[in-house]
Amino acid sequence: MSAKKYPSGLGRGLGSLIPKIESRPPEGLVQLGIQEIYGSSGQPRQHFEPEALEELASSIKKHGILQPIVVRKDPKGSYEIVAGERRWRAAERAGLKTVPCIISEVSDRDLLTLALVENIQREDLNAIEEAESYQRLVLEQGLNQEQVAQAVGKERSTVANALRLLKLPPAIQSQVVLKKITMGHARALVSLEDQSLIHQVVNQITERQLSVRATEALVAEKQRNSSQKKTKKLESGDEKEVRRRLEQVLGTRVELRNHQGSGTLVIHFASIDQFNDLVDQITARKA
């Protein structure tokens, strides 16, 4: 199998990230029994649409498998799929006894990347599966986001935005997988830190059939309301008393602006003379 058989959309970094497979010649195109082959545990795609598989199975019955399945031989003599698991599943549904395969030597390290590249090029992965695959490349192969982007022919920002989806609660990620909400909806939700707010927004998305733009507006509104509540909480109790005491001591209006544990103290003055008096008071107390 030659690297040039991969679609031209792949990033130029792929060759440097994966040892060249053409240096290890495959055994060639062979017919393998459908039961001799099994899906890889490293397969990035975990969700296969039954209807889509039936459509592909129907096509295979009429036209056969147009593109061979890439496999590697395991120590027990069976064959693990490197690329083409969807075709293999559909062929099984179509009742085929054998399928055309290319047997190639692929290391464990290369397996995930090759499977991921094929799925991404075919747009076979949902947004969460794609994000999880990028994360595996980062964690298991030690790649940074730029290297992952080069390997799969994507912009680094695309990889970064995909990885952010994994910050969402698992239940919300499942909504993306099941197509209850789109990737656009999910990207809008990532900016919310409060999980209860995220679930509230998702409920409104599904109940009111909100567009992505409407969801973004709703998220922005939730963020504003949350920020205002935090400010009010900080102004109550001890904070308000501190502000009152400072105004009493300094003889001028004082503002406390707090935001998530940090903030600003603003001391107002009406003239240069008052400013100098305030400086003298503060520095004298410090001395």
PDB file of C-alpha atoms in Angstrom:
ATOM      1  CA  MET A   1       0.000   0.000   0.000  1.00  0.00           C
ATOM      2  CA  SER A   2       1.450   3.351  -0.974  1.00  0.00           C
ATOM      3  CA  ALA A   3       1.067   6.583   0.959  1.00  0.00           C
ATOM      4  CA  LYS A   4       0.069   8.332  -2.273  1.00  0.00           C
ATOM      5  CA  LYS A   5      -3.200   6.391  -2.217  1.00  0.00           C
ATOM      6  CA  TYR A   6      -4.402   8.544   0.649  1.00  0.00           C
ATOM      7  CA  PRO A   7      -6.474  11.579  -0.397  1.00  0.00           C
ATOM      8  CA  SER A   8      -4.468  14.674  -1.250  1.00  0.00           C
ATOM      9  CA  GLY A   9      -6.165  16.641   1.534  1.00  0.00           C
ATOM     10  CA  LEU A  10      -3.852  15.117   4.120  1.00  0.00           C
ATOM     11  CA  GLY A  11      -1.436  17.468   5.829  1.00  0.00           C
ATOM     12  CA  ARG A  12       2.186  17.396   4.797  1.00  0.00           C
ATOM     13  CA  GLY A  13       3.111  16.326   8.337  1.00  0.00           C
ATOM     14  CA  LEU A  14       1.571  12.870   7.933  1.00  0.00           C
ATOM     15  CA  GLY A  15       4.673  11.336   6.393  1.00  0.00           C
ATOM     16  CA  SER A  16       6.838  12.441   9.287  1.00  0.00           C
ATOM     17  CA  LEU A  17       4.355  11.294  11.930  1.00  0.00           C
ATOM     18  CA  ILE A  18       3.802   7.825  10.481  1.00  0.00           C
ATOM     19  CA  PRO A  19       6.664   5.605   9.285  1.00  0.00           C
ATOM     20  CA  LYS A  20       6.362   5.099   5.538  1.00  0.00           C
ATOM     21  CA  ILE A  21       4.214   2.063   4.903  1.00  0.00           C
ATOM     22  CA  GLU A  22       5.488   1.661   1.358  1.00  0.00           C
ATOM     23  CA  SER A  23       8.810   0.568   2.857  1.00  0.00           C
ATOM     24  CA  ARG A  24       7.023  -2.552   4.126  1.00  0.00           C
ATOM     25  CA  PRO A  25       5.361  -4.089   1.033  1.00  0.00           C
ATOM     26  CA  PRO A  26       1.903  -5.610   1.601  1.00  0.00           C
ATOM     27  CA  GLU A  27       1.066  -9.106   0.512  1.00  0.00           C
ATOM     28  CA  GLY A  28      -1.174  -7.679  -2.218  1.00  0.00           C
ATOM     29  CA  LEU A  29      -4.899  -7.813  -2.906  1.00  0.00           C
ATOM     30  CA  VAL A  30      -6.459 -10.989  -1.497  1.00  0.00           C
ATOM     31  CA  GLN A  31      -9.913 -12.368  -0.759  1.00  0.00           C
ATOM     32  CA  LEU A  32     -10.372 -13.064   2.953  1.00  0.00           C
ATOM     33  CA  GLY A  33     -13.236 -14.814   4.680  1.00  0.00           C
ATOM     34  CA  ILE A  34     -15.607 -12.386   6.365  1.00  0.00           C
ATOM     35  CA  GLN A  35     -15.217 -14.311   9.645  1.00  0.00           C
ATOM     36  CA  GLU A  36     -11.416 -14.103   9.502  1.00  0.00           C
ATOM     37  CA  ILE A  37     -11.611 -10.333   9.958  1.00  0.00           C
ATOM     38  CA  TYR A  38     -12.478  -8.321  13.064  1.00  0.00           C
ATOM     39  CA  GLY A  39     -12.844  -4.658  13.957  1.00  0.00           C
ATOM     40  CA  SER A  40     -10.030  -2.844  15.710  1.00  0.00           C
ATOM     41  CA  SER A  41     -10.339  -1.742  19.321  1.00  0.00           C
ATOM     42  CA  GLY A  42      -8.545   1.414  18.185  1.00  0.00           C
ATOM     43  CA  GLN A  43     -11.279   2.277  15.693  1.00  0.00           C
ATOM     44  CA  PRO A  44     -12.186   5.944  16.258  1.00  0.00           C
ATOM     45  CA  ARG A  45     -15.699   5.407  14.983  1.00  0.00           C
ATOM     46  CA  GLN A  46     -17.912   3.864  17.660  1.00  0.00           C
ATOM     47  CA  HIS A  47     -21.377   4.707  16.316  1.00  0.00           C
ATOM     48  CA  PHE A  48     -22.560   3.134  13.049  1.00  0.00           C
ATOM     49  CA  GLU A  49     -25.938   4.298  11.722  1.00  0.00           C
ATOM     50  CA  PRO A  50     -28.050   1.174  10.989  1.00  0.00           C
ATOM     51  CA  GLU A  51     -29.874   2.853   8.090  1.00  0.00           C
ATOM     52  CA  ALA A  52     -26.626   3.958   6.465  1.00  0.00           C
ATOM     53  CA  LEU A  53     -25.203   0.450   6.851  1.00  0.00           C
ATOM     54  CA  GLU A  54     -28.301  -1.012   5.173  1.00  0.00           C
ATOM     55  CA  GLU A  55     -27.925   1.418   2.266  1.00  0.00           C
ATOM     56  CA  LEU A  56     -24.266   0.478   1.852  1.00  0.00           C
ATOM     57  CA  ALA A  57     -25.122  -3.225   2.108  1.00  0.00           C
ATOM     58  CA  SER A  58     -27.681  -2.792  -0.672  1.00  0.00           C
ATOM     59  CA  SER A  59     -25.070  -1.061  -2.835  1.00  0.00           C
ATOM     60  CA  ILE A  60     -22.543  -3.833  -2.149  1.00  0.00           C
ATOM     61  CA  LYS A  61     -25.082  -6.463  -3.221  1.00  0.00           C
ATOM     62  CA  LYS A  62     -25.421  -4.700  -6.579  1.00  0.00           C
ATOM     63  CA  HIS A  63     -21.889  -3.486  -7.244  1.00  0.00           C
ATOM     64  CA  GLY A  64     -19.629  -5.343  -4.830  1.00  0.00           C
ATOM     65  CA  ILE A  65     -16.940  -3.678  -2.682  1.00  0.00           C
ATOM     66  CA  LEU A  66     -15.283  -1.020  -4.830  1.00  0.00           C
ATOM     67  CA  GLN A  67     -12.454  -0.217  -2.403  1.00  0.00           C
ATOM     68  CA  PRO A  68     -10.535  -2.999  -0.602  1.00  0.00           C
ATOM     69  CA  ILE A  69     -10.432  -3.218   3.177  1.00  0.00           C
ATOM     70  CA  VAL A  70      -6.988  -2.648   4.683  1.00  0.00           C
ATOM     71  CA  VAL A  71      -6.057  -5.209   7.352  1.00  0.00           C
ATOM     72  CA  ARG A  72      -3.063  -6.425   9.318  1.00  0.00           C
ATOM     73  CA  LYS A  73      -2.379 -10.002  10.368  1.00  0.00           C
ATOM     74  CA  ASP A  74      -2.332 -10.760  14.084  1.00  0.00           C
ATOM     75  CA  PRO A  75      -0.234 -13.463  15.821  1.00  0.00           C
ATOM     76  CA  LYS A  76      -3.207 -15.868  15.848  1.00  0.00           C
ATOM     77  CA  GLY A  77      -3.642 -15.724  12.074  1.00  0.00           C
ATOM     78  CA  SER A  78      -6.768 -13.550  12.059  1.00  0.00           C
ATOM     79  CA  TYR A  79      -6.924 -10.096  10.493  1.00  0.00           C
ATOM     80  CA  GLU A  80      -7.523  -6.784  12.264  1.00  0.00           C
ATOM     81  CA  ILE A  81      -9.081  -3.966  10.256  1.00  0.00           C
ATOM     82  CA  VAL A  82      -6.905  -0.906   9.743  1.00  0.00           C
ATOM     83  CA  ALA A  83      -9.292   0.956   7.421  1.00  0.00           C
ATOM     84  CA  GLY A  84     -12.710   0.009   6.099  1.00  0.00           C
ATOM     85  CA  GLU A  85     -14.666  -1.301   9.084  1.00  0.00           C
ATOM     86  CA  ARG A  86     -17.904   0.227   7.794  1.00  0.00           C
ATOM     87  CA  ARG A  87     -17.498  -1.600   4.456  1.00  0.00           C
ATOM     88  CA  TRP A  88     -16.783  -4.852   6.312  1.00  0.00           C
ATOM     89  CA  ARG A  89     -19.906  -4.499   8.475  1.00  0.00           C
ATOM     90  CA  ALA A  90     -22.040  -3.717   5.425  1.00  0.00           C
ATOM     91  CA  ALA A  91     -20.549  -6.664   3.507  1.00  0.00           C
ATOM     92  CA  GLU A  92     -21.502  -8.941   6.388  1.00  0.00           C
ATOM     93  CA  ARG A  93     -25.069  -7.601   6.257  1.00  0.00           C
ATOM     94  CA  ALA A  94     -25.100  -8.131   2.497  1.00  0.00           C
ATOM     95  CA  GLY A  95     -24.298 -11.801   3.054  1.00  0.00           C
ATOM     96  CA  LEU A  96     -20.839 -11.819   1.460  1.00  0.00           C
ATOM     97  CA  LYS A  97     -18.613 -14.729   2.459  1.00  0.00           C
ATOM     98  CA  THR A  98     -15.339 -13.087   1.383  1.00  0.00           C
ATOM     99  CA  VAL A  99     -14.153  -9.511   0.901  1.00  0.00           C
ATOM    100  CA  PRO A 100     -11.224  -7.985  -1.036  1.00  0.00           C
ATOM    101  CA  CYS A 101      -8.432  -6.946   1.325  1.00  0.00           C
ATOM    102  CA  ILE A 102      -4.988  -5.414   1.287  1.00  0.00           C
ATOM    103  CA  ILE A 103      -2.758  -6.934   3.958  1.00  0.00           C
ATOM    104  CA  SER A 104      -0.207  -4.477   5.286  1.00  0.00           C
ATOM    105  CA  GLU A 105       2.187  -4.227   8.204  1.00  0.00           C
ATOM    106  CA  VAL A 106       0.975  -1.451  10.479  1.00  0.00           C
ATOM    107  CA  SER A 107       2.254  -0.818  13.996  1.00  0.00           C
ATOM    108  CA  ASP A 108      -0.028  -0.153  16.948  1.00  0.00           C
ATOM    109  CA  ARG A 109       1.238   3.412  16.947  1.00  0.00           C
ATOM    110  CA  ASP A 110       0.188   3.959  13.333  1.00  0.00           C
ATOM    111  CA  LEU A 111      -3.148   2.174  13.530  1.00  0.00           C
ATOM    112  CA  LEU A 112      -5.156   4.939  15.200  1.00  0.00           C
ATOM    113  CA  THR A 113      -3.800   7.658  12.936  1.00  0.00           C
ATOM    114  CA  LEU A 114      -4.516   5.721   9.747  1.00  0.00           C
ATOM    115  CA  ALA A 115      -8.053   4.818  10.857  1.00  0.00           C
ATOM    116  CA  LEU A 116      -8.676   8.395  11.962  1.00  0.00           C
ATOM    117  CA  VAL A 117      -7.401   9.854   8.697  1.00  0.00           C
ATOM    118  CA  GLU A 118      -9.653   7.591   6.640  1.00  0.00           C
ATOM    119  CA  ASN A 119     -12.741   8.391   8.697  1.00  0.00           C
ATOM    120  CA  ILE A 120     -12.111  12.133   8.680  1.00  0.00           C
ATOM    121  CA  GLN A 121     -11.481  12.211   4.940  1.00  0.00           C
ATOM    122  CA  ARG A 122     -14.769  10.358   4.430  1.00  0.00           C
ATOM    123  CA  GLU A 123     -16.503  12.538   7.055  1.00  0.00           C
ATOM    124  CA  ASP A 124     -17.661   9.329   8.763  1.00  0.00           C
ATOM    125  CA  LEU A 125     -17.094  10.466  12.374  1.00  0.00           C
ATOM    126  CA  ASN A 126     -19.512  12.454  14.480  1.00  0.00           C
ATOM    127  CA  ALA A 127     -18.117  15.513  16.255  1.00  0.00           C
ATOM    128  CA  ILE A 128     -17.478  13.712  19.562  1.00  0.00           C
ATOM    129  CA  GLU A 129     -15.771  10.715  17.953  1.00  0.00           C
ATOM    130  CA  GLU A 130     -13.546  13.104  16.020  1.00  0.00           C
ATOM    131  CA  ALA A 131     -12.675  15.033  19.188  1.00  0.00           C
ATOM    132  CA  GLU A 132     -11.937  11.828  21.110  1.00  0.00           C
ATOM    133  CA  SER A 133      -9.673  10.654  18.287  1.00  0.00           C
ATOM    134  CA  TYR A 134      -7.713  13.909  18.352  1.00  0.00           C
ATOM    135  CA  GLN A 135      -7.365  13.533  22.109  1.00  0.00           C
ATOM    136  CA  ARG A 136      -6.024   9.996  21.693  1.00  0.00           C
ATOM    137  CA  LEU A 137      -3.421  11.234  19.216  1.00  0.00           C
ATOM    138  CA  VAL A 138      -2.356  13.824  21.794  1.00  0.00           C
ATOM    139  CA  LEU A 139      -2.310  11.451  24.780  1.00  0.00           C
ATOM    140  CA  GLU A 140      -1.172   8.184  23.195  1.00  0.00           C
ATOM    141  CA  GLN A 141       1.230   9.471  20.554  1.00  0.00           C
ATOM    142  CA  GLY A 142       2.429  12.611  22.296  1.00  0.00           C
ATOM    143  CA  LEU A 143       1.452  14.952  19.456  1.00  0.00           C
ATOM    144  CA  ASN A 144       0.604  18.592  19.985  1.00  0.00           C
ATOM    145  CA  GLN A 145      -2.424  20.213  18.365  1.00  0.00           C
ATOM    146  CA  GLU A 146      -0.397  21.559  15.441  1.00  0.00           C
ATOM    147  CA  GLN A 147       0.992  18.090  14.661  1.00  0.00           C
ATOM    148  CA  VAL A 148      -2.467  16.534  14.891  1.00  0.00           C
ATOM    149  CA  ALA A 149      -3.789  19.178  12.499  1.00  0.00           C
ATOM    150  CA  GLN A 150      -0.992  18.464  10.015  1.00  0.00           C
ATOM    151  CA  ALA A 151      -1.603  14.719  10.235  1.00  0.00           C
ATOM    152  CA  VAL A 152      -5.293  14.926   9.371  1.00  0.00           C
ATOM    153  CA  GLY A 153      -5.181  17.897   7.003  1.00  0.00           C
ATOM    154  CA  LYS A 154      -7.135  20.284   9.228  1.00  0.00           C
ATOM    155  CA  GLU A 155      -6.523  23.771  10.595  1.00  0.00           C
ATOM    156  CA  ARG A 156      -5.127  23.856  14.141  1.00  0.00           C
ATOM    157  CA  SER A 157      -8.157  25.915  15.220  1.00  0.00           C
ATOM    158  CA  THR A 158     -10.442  23.112  13.980  1.00  0.00           C
ATOM    159  CA  VAL A 159      -8.606  20.605  16.178  1.00  0.00           C
ATOM    160  CA  ALA A 160      -8.639  22.983  19.169  1.00  0.00           C
ATOM    161  CA  ASN A 161     -12.383  23.663  18.828  1.00  0.00           C
ATOM    162  CA  ALA A 162     -13.097  19.940  18.541  1.00  0.00           C
ATOM    163  CA  LEU A 163     -11.127  19.162  21.710  1.00  0.00           C
ATOM    164  CA  ARG A 164     -13.104  21.796  23.620  1.00  0.00           C
ATOM    165  CA  LEU A 165     -16.264  19.730  23.078  1.00  0.00           C
ATOM    166  CA  LEU A 166     -14.866  17.111  25.456  1.00  0.00           C
ATOM    167  CA  LYS A 167     -15.301  19.614  28.305  1.00  0.00           C
ATOM    168  CA  LEU A 168     -19.069  19.166  28.010  1.00  0.00           C
ATOM    169  CA  PRO A 169     -20.817  16.752  30.411  1.00  0.00           C
ATOM    170  CA  PRO A 170     -21.026  13.169  29.054  1.00  0.00           C
ATOM    171  CA  ALA A 171     -24.826  13.395  28.799  1.00  0.00           C
ATOM    172  CA  ILE A 172     -24.527  16.422  26.512  1.00  0.00           C
ATOM    173  CA  GLN A 173     -21.851  14.711  24.417  1.00  0.00           C
ATOM    174  CA  SER A 174     -24.326  11.862  23.924  1.00  0.00           C
ATOM    175  CA  GLN A 175     -26.862  14.376  22.606  1.00  0.00           C
ATOM    176  CA  VAL A 176     -24.348  15.334  19.913  1.00  0.00           C
ATOM    177  CA  VAL A 177     -23.694  11.687  19.007  1.00  0.00           C
ATOM    178  CA  LEU A 178     -27.444  11.020  18.740  1.00  0.00           C
ATOM    179  CA  LYS A 179     -27.876  14.193  16.644  1.00  0.00           C
ATOM    180  CA  LYS A 180     -30.266  15.758  19.146  1.00  0.00           C
ATOM    181  CA  ILE A 181     -28.057  18.862  18.981  1.00  0.00           C
ATOM    182  CA  THR A 182     -25.510  19.870  16.348  1.00  0.00           C
ATOM    183  CA  MET A 183     -21.806  20.583  16.683  1.00  0.00           C
ATOM    184  CA  GLY A 184     -22.667  24.289  16.344  1.00  0.00           C
ATOM    185  CA  HIS A 185     -24.968  24.064  19.359  1.00  0.00           C
ATOM    186  CA  ALA A 186     -22.299  22.170  21.302  1.00  0.00           C
ATOM    187  CA  ARG A 187     -19.621  24.767  20.527  1.00  0.00           C
ATOM    188  CA  ALA A 188     -21.902  27.489  21.902  1.00  0.00           C
ATOM    189  CA  LEU A 189     -22.436  25.490  25.109  1.00  0.00           C
ATOM    190  CA  VAL A 190     -18.709  25.082  25.818  1.00  0.00           C
ATOM    191  CA  SER A 191     -18.443  28.677  27.034  1.00  0.00           C
ATOM    192  CA  LEU A 192     -20.809  27.898  29.941  1.00  0.00           C
ATOM    193  CA  GLU A 193     -19.027  26.626  33.052  1.00  0.00           C
ATOM    194  CA  ASP A 194     -22.104  25.815  35.145  1.00  0.00           C
ATOM    195  CA  GLN A 195     -23.346  22.331  34.209  1.00  0.00           C
ATOM    196  CA  SER A 196     -26.874  23.085  35.400  1.00  0.00           C
ATOM    197  CA  LEU A 197     -26.992  26.039  32.995  1.00  0.00           C
ATOM    198  CA  ILE A 198     -25.729  23.816  30.174  1.00  0.00           C
ATOM    199  CA  HIS A 199     -28.562  21.344  30.779  1.00  0.00           C
ATOM    200  CA  GLN A 200     -31.083  24.201  30.936  1.00  0.00           C
ATOM    201  CA  VAL A 201     -29.949  25.522  27.565  1.00  0.00           C
ATOM    202  CA  VAL A 202     -29.974  22.048  25.974  1.00  0.00           C
ATOM    203  CA  ASN A 203     -33.555  21.525  27.164  1.00  0.00           C
ATOM    204  CA  GLN A 204     -34.547  24.785  25.506  1.00  0.00           C
ATOM    205  CA  ILE A 205     -32.692  23.843  22.301  1.00  0.00           C
ATOM    206  CA  THR A 206     -34.669  20.622  21.982  1.00  0.00           C
ATOM    207  CA  GLU A 207     -38.016  21.986  23.191  1.00  0.00           C
ATOM    208  CA  ARG A 208     -37.956  25.197  21.129  1.00  0.00           C
ATOM    209  CA  GLN A 209     -35.896  23.857  18.200  1.00  0.00           C
ATOM    210  CA  LEU A 210     -33.428  26.721  18.615  1.00  0.00           C
ATOM    211  CA  SER A 211     -30.994  27.553  15.824  1.00  0.00           C
ATOM    212  CA  VAL A 212     -27.273  27.831  16.547  1.00  0.00           C
ATOM    213  CA  ARG A 213     -27.487  31.633  16.461  1.00  0.00           C
ATOM    214  CA  ALA A 214     -30.421  31.655  18.874  1.00  0.00           C
ATOM    215  CA  THR A 215     -28.494  29.288  21.138  1.00  0.00           C
ATOM    216  CA  GLU A 216     -25.468  31.600  21.124  1.00  0.00           C
ATOM    217  CA  ALA A 217     -27.726  34.504  22.133  1.00  0.00           C
ATOM    218  CA  LEU A 218     -29.289  32.428  24.919  1.00  0.00           C
ATOM    219  CA  VAL A 219     -25.854  31.384  26.215  1.00  0.00           C
ATOM    220  CA  ALA A 220     -24.716  35.039  26.231  1.00  0.00           C
ATOM    221  CA  GLU A 221     -27.835  35.976  28.214  1.00  0.00           C
ATOM    222  CA  LYS A 222     -27.192  33.201  30.746  1.00  0.00           C
ATOM    223  CA  GLN A 223     -23.601  34.389  31.152  1.00  0.00           C
ATOM    224  CA  ARG A 224     -24.712  37.990  31.766  1.00  0.00           C
ATOM    225  CA  ASN A 225     -27.283  36.916  34.335  1.00  0.00           C
ATOM    226  CA  SER A 226     -24.745  34.686  36.076  1.00  0.00           C
ATOM    227  CA  SER A 227     -22.210  37.531  36.204  1.00  0.00           C
ATOM    228  CA  GLN A 228     -24.785  39.941  37.653  1.00  0.00           C
ATOM    229  CA  LYS A 229     -25.732  37.436  40.356  1.00  0.00           C
ATOM    230  CA  LYS A 230     -22.078  37.048  41.354  1.00  0.00           C
ATOM    231  CA  THR A 231     -21.679  40.824  41.595  1.00  0.00           C
ATOM    232  CA  LYS A 232     -24.780  41.142  43.773  1.00  0.00           C
ATOM    233  CA  LYS A 233     -23.551  38.380  46.070  1.00  0.00           C
ATOM    234  CA  LEU A 234     -20.199  40.099  46.475  1.00  0.00           C
ATOM    235  CA  GLU A 235     -21.915  43.403  47.275  1.00  0.00           C
ATOM    236  CA  SER A 236     -23.924  41.873  50.098  1.00  0.00           C
ATOM    237  CA  GLY A 237     -22.881  41.298  53.696  1.00  0.00           C
ATOM    238  CA  ASP A 238     -19.202  41.808  54.511  1.00  0.00           C
ATOM    239  CA  GLU A 239     -18.334  43.398  51.151  1.00  0.00           C
ATOM    240  CA  LYS A 240     -20.897  46.155  51.599  1.00  0.00           C
ATOM    241  CA  GLU A 241     -19.691  46.795  55.156  1.00  0.00           C
ATOM    242  CA  VAL A 242     -16.052  47.058  54.010  1.00  0.00           C
ATOM    243  CA  ARG A 243     -17.030  49.598  51.361  1.00  0.00           C
ATOM    244  CA  ARG A 244     -18.976  51.657  53.940  1.00  0.00           C
ATOM    245  CA  ARG A 245     -16.034  51.693  56.377  1.00  0.00           C
ATOM    246  CA  LEU A 246     -13.560  52.741  53.673  1.00  0.00           C
ATOM    247  CA  GLU A 247     -15.810  55.619  52.623  1.00  0.00           C
ATOM    248  CA  GLN A 248     -16.122  56.695  56.261  1.00  0.00           C
ATOM    249  CA  VAL A 249     -12.361  56.655  56.866  1.00  0.00           C
ATOM    250  CA  LEU A 250     -11.339  58.253  53.561  1.00  0.00           C
ATOM    251  CA  GLY A 251     -14.202  60.701  53.333  1.00  0.00           C
ATOM    252  CA  THR A 252     -14.974  59.955  49.692  1.00  0.00           C
ATOM    253  CA  ARG A 253     -16.895  57.520  47.513  1.00  0.00           C
ATOM    254  CA  VAL A 254     -15.367  54.060  47.115  1.00  0.00           C
ATOM    255  CA  GLU A 255     -16.234  51.265  44.665  1.00  0.00           C
ATOM    256  CA  LEU A 256     -15.423  47.572  44.941  1.00  0.00           C
ATOM    257  CA  ARG A 257     -15.435  45.747  41.629  1.00  0.00           C
ATOM    258  CA  ASN A 258     -15.130  42.015  42.082  1.00  0.00           C
ATOM    259  CA  HIS A 259     -14.933  39.243  39.526  1.00  0.00           C
ATOM    260  CA  GLN A 260     -14.458  35.587  40.479  1.00  0.00           C
ATOM    261  CA  GLY A 261     -12.156  36.216  43.424  1.00  0.00           C
ATOM    262  CA  SER A 262     -10.164  39.141  41.986  1.00  0.00           C
ATOM    263  CA  GLY A 263     -11.157  42.757  41.573  1.00  0.00           C
ATOM    264  CA  THR A 264     -10.472  46.473  41.724  1.00  0.00           C
ATOM    265  CA  LEU A 265     -10.759  49.096  44.459  1.00  0.00           C
ATOM    266  CA  VAL A 266     -11.732  52.521  43.048  1.00  0.00           C
ATOM    267  CA  ILE A 267     -11.310  55.631  45.237  1.00  0.00           C
ATOM    268  CA  HIS A 268     -12.964  58.777  43.870  1.00  0.00           C
ATOM    269  CA  PHE A 269     -11.574  62.297  44.348  1.00  0.00           C
ATOM    270  CA  ALA A 270     -12.941  65.665  43.246  1.00  0.00           C
ATOM    271  CA  SER A 271      -9.737  67.724  43.118  1.00  0.00           C
ATOM    272  CA  ILE A 272      -5.947  67.532  43.198  1.00  0.00           C
ATOM    273  CA  ASP A 273      -5.998  68.712  46.803  1.00  0.00           C
ATOM    274  CA  GLN A 274      -8.342  65.882  47.793  1.00  0.00           C
ATOM    275  CA  PHE A 275      -6.150  63.427  45.867  1.00  0.00           C
ATOM    276  CA  ASN A 276      -3.054  64.579  47.781  1.00  0.00           C
ATOM    277  CA  ASP A 277      -4.931  64.287  51.079  1.00  0.00           C
ATOM    278  CA  LEU A 278      -5.963  60.719  50.203  1.00  0.00           C
ATOM    279  CA  VAL A 279      -2.385  59.800  49.307  1.00  0.00           C
ATOM    280  CA  ASP A 280      -1.176  61.239  52.618  1.00  0.00           C
ATOM    281  CA  GLN A 281      -3.819  59.264  54.542  1.00  0.00           C
ATOM    282  CA  ILE A 282      -3.009  55.973  52.847  1.00  0.00           C
ATOM    283  CA  THR A 283       0.778  56.299  53.019  1.00  0.00           C
ATOM    284  CA  ALA A 284       0.658  57.549  56.617  1.00  0.00           C
ATOM    285  CA  ARG A 285      -1.358  54.485  57.661  1.00  0.00           C
ATOM    286  CA  LYS A 286       1.064  52.217  55.794  1.00  0.00           C
ATOM    287  CA  ALA A 287       4.021  53.863  57.572  1.00  0.00           C
TER     288      ALA A 287
END
